[in-house]
Amino acid sequence: DTAVSQTPKYLVTQMGNDKSIKCEQNLGHDTMYWYKQDSKKFLKIMFSYNNKELIINETVPNRFSPKSPDKAHLNLHINSLELGDSAVYFCASSQGGVLINEQFFGPGTRLTVL
Amino acid sequence: DQQVKQNSPSLSVQEGRISILNCDYTNSMFDYFLWYKKYPAEGPTFLISISSIKDKNEDGRFTVFLNKSAKHLSLHIVPSQPGDSAVYFCAAYSAGGTSYGKLTFGQGTILTVHP
């Protein structure tokens, strides 16, 4: 009965490959997020979707494309992977709105690009 | 330019004592602040929050203090327990504009509580 789940947990791949990370939440939330935690440990938001609509799109290379087939899922597809993409990627969800609400995070996906 | 900073990478405390984790921010538009706790191989979990209209919020052993003039907040854990050993992230948010839950995080402080 995991609230926010991500697959895979670990991903090791070669430069230039295309990969996807999947995220699902069973909390009934209407807002989902992708964060990147880099080598300096900062958690930085990449994207946010509210009711399947993109609402936050930070300065992220076009190689990163989020896809939300429904409110419960937000997948992250990365094309032409680069060494600098190596990081831990966290998915999160919240009951959205103008006022901030607690975000629930998934366990993270550690991506290693060789 | 990092708008939320946690300048202490780590903190070591004896069980039963007080743990004080600090956080500074530069953006005066931030009006809501949160603390998250993270164990290894897990995602961050929400701990406690404070609105800028308050200067203190308490929840059990956890208290967050906000000093708006100094753009500084702190998390106090009393008494500290070994199970509190984790990475603590400070996060800030501005309710103005159209930022739906856009949190800005600090880089975290590793807290170790020794038995």
XYZ file of C-alpha atoms in Angstrom, chain A:
114
model
C 0.000 0.000 0.000
C 2.871 2.325 -0.873
C 1.665 5.903 -1.261
C 4.111 7.075 -3.935
C 6.045 4.439 -5.834
C 8.764 4.722 -8.447
C 10.266 2.175 -10.809
C 12.994 1.304 -11.228
C 14.820 2.002 -7.967
C 18.209 1.806 -9.680
C 19.020 2.479 -13.319
C 22.470 2.081 -14.862
C 22.818 2.916 -18.536
C 25.187 4.100 -21.215
C 25.506 7.635 -22.522
C 23.231 8.302 -25.461
C 20.524 5.854 -24.412
C 16.873 6.741 -23.812
C 15.276 5.695 -20.524
C 12.043 6.179 -18.585
C 11.227 6.339 -14.896
C 7.679 5.626 -13.798
C 5.810 7.121 -10.863
C 2.443 6.233 -9.399
C 0.569 7.594 -6.401
C -2.485 6.049 -4.750
C -3.296 8.999 -2.500
C -5.869 10.556 -4.783
C -3.736 13.691 -5.117
C -4.142 15.953 -8.102
C -0.609 17.354 -8.286
C 2.578 15.434 -9.025
C 6.211 16.496 -9.246
C 9.633 15.411 -10.393
C 12.709 16.483 -8.432
C 16.388 15.929 -9.124
C 18.895 15.542 -6.296
C 22.327 16.233 -7.678
C 25.775 15.394 -6.354
C 25.680 18.454 -4.085
C 22.524 17.028 -2.482
C 20.224 19.888 -3.461
C 16.686 18.804 -4.299
C 15.541 20.827 -7.287
C 12.125 20.761 -8.862
C 11.981 19.862 -12.521
C 8.307 19.562 -13.381
C 4.882 19.683 -11.803
C 1.557 18.485 -13.166
C -1.853 19.401 -11.819
C -4.730 17.262 -13.108
C -2.554 16.086 -15.999
C -1.683 19.671 -16.949
C 1.915 20.907 -16.860
C 2.134 23.818 -14.394
C 5.812 23.994 -13.476
C 8.544 23.524 -16.018
C 11.893 24.598 -14.677
C 14.963 25.150 -16.788
C 15.444 21.557 -17.770
C 16.939 20.326 -21.074
C 14.429 19.334 -23.736
C 15.781 15.814 -23.470
C 13.618 15.467 -20.359
C 9.942 14.986 -21.095
C 7.312 14.297 -18.455
C 4.139 12.447 -19.364
C 1.012 12.202 -17.265
C -1.450 9.663 -18.655
C -3.771 10.229 -15.706
C -3.821 11.965 -12.316
C -2.187 9.013 -10.572
C 0.820 8.696 -12.876
C 3.684 10.961 -13.887
C 6.446 9.374 -15.907
C 9.777 10.901 -16.820
C 11.381 10.105 -20.143
C 14.980 11.080 -20.796
C 16.480 11.053 -24.292
C 20.158 10.917 -25.204
C 21.369 10.473 -21.653
C 24.480 12.397 -20.604
C 26.949 11.873 -17.760
C 25.558 14.930 -15.984
C 22.134 13.317 -15.775
C 23.456 10.958 -13.110
C 21.476 11.796 -9.972
C 18.665 10.604 -7.764
C 15.239 11.462 -9.153
C 12.307 11.788 -6.778
C 8.658 11.802 -7.644
C 6.215 13.501 -5.262
C 2.526 14.257 -5.021
C 0.280 16.623 -3.101
C -3.279 17.779 -2.935
C -2.717 20.882 -4.981
C -4.128 24.358 -4.967
C -2.770 27.800 -4.365
C -1.874 27.101 -0.763
C 1.075 24.860 -0.169
C 0.327 21.404 1.020
C 2.544 18.672 2.254
C 4.252 16.803 -0.550
C 4.635 13.048 -0.319
C 7.789 11.681 -1.901
C 8.594 8.393 -3.535
C 11.733 6.430 -2.576
C 13.781 7.811 -5.455
C 15.429 6.374 -8.562
C 19.213 6.421 -8.651
C 20.271 6.965 -12.245
C 23.878 6.291 -13.204
C 25.028 7.179 -16.692
C 28.293 5.553 -17.760
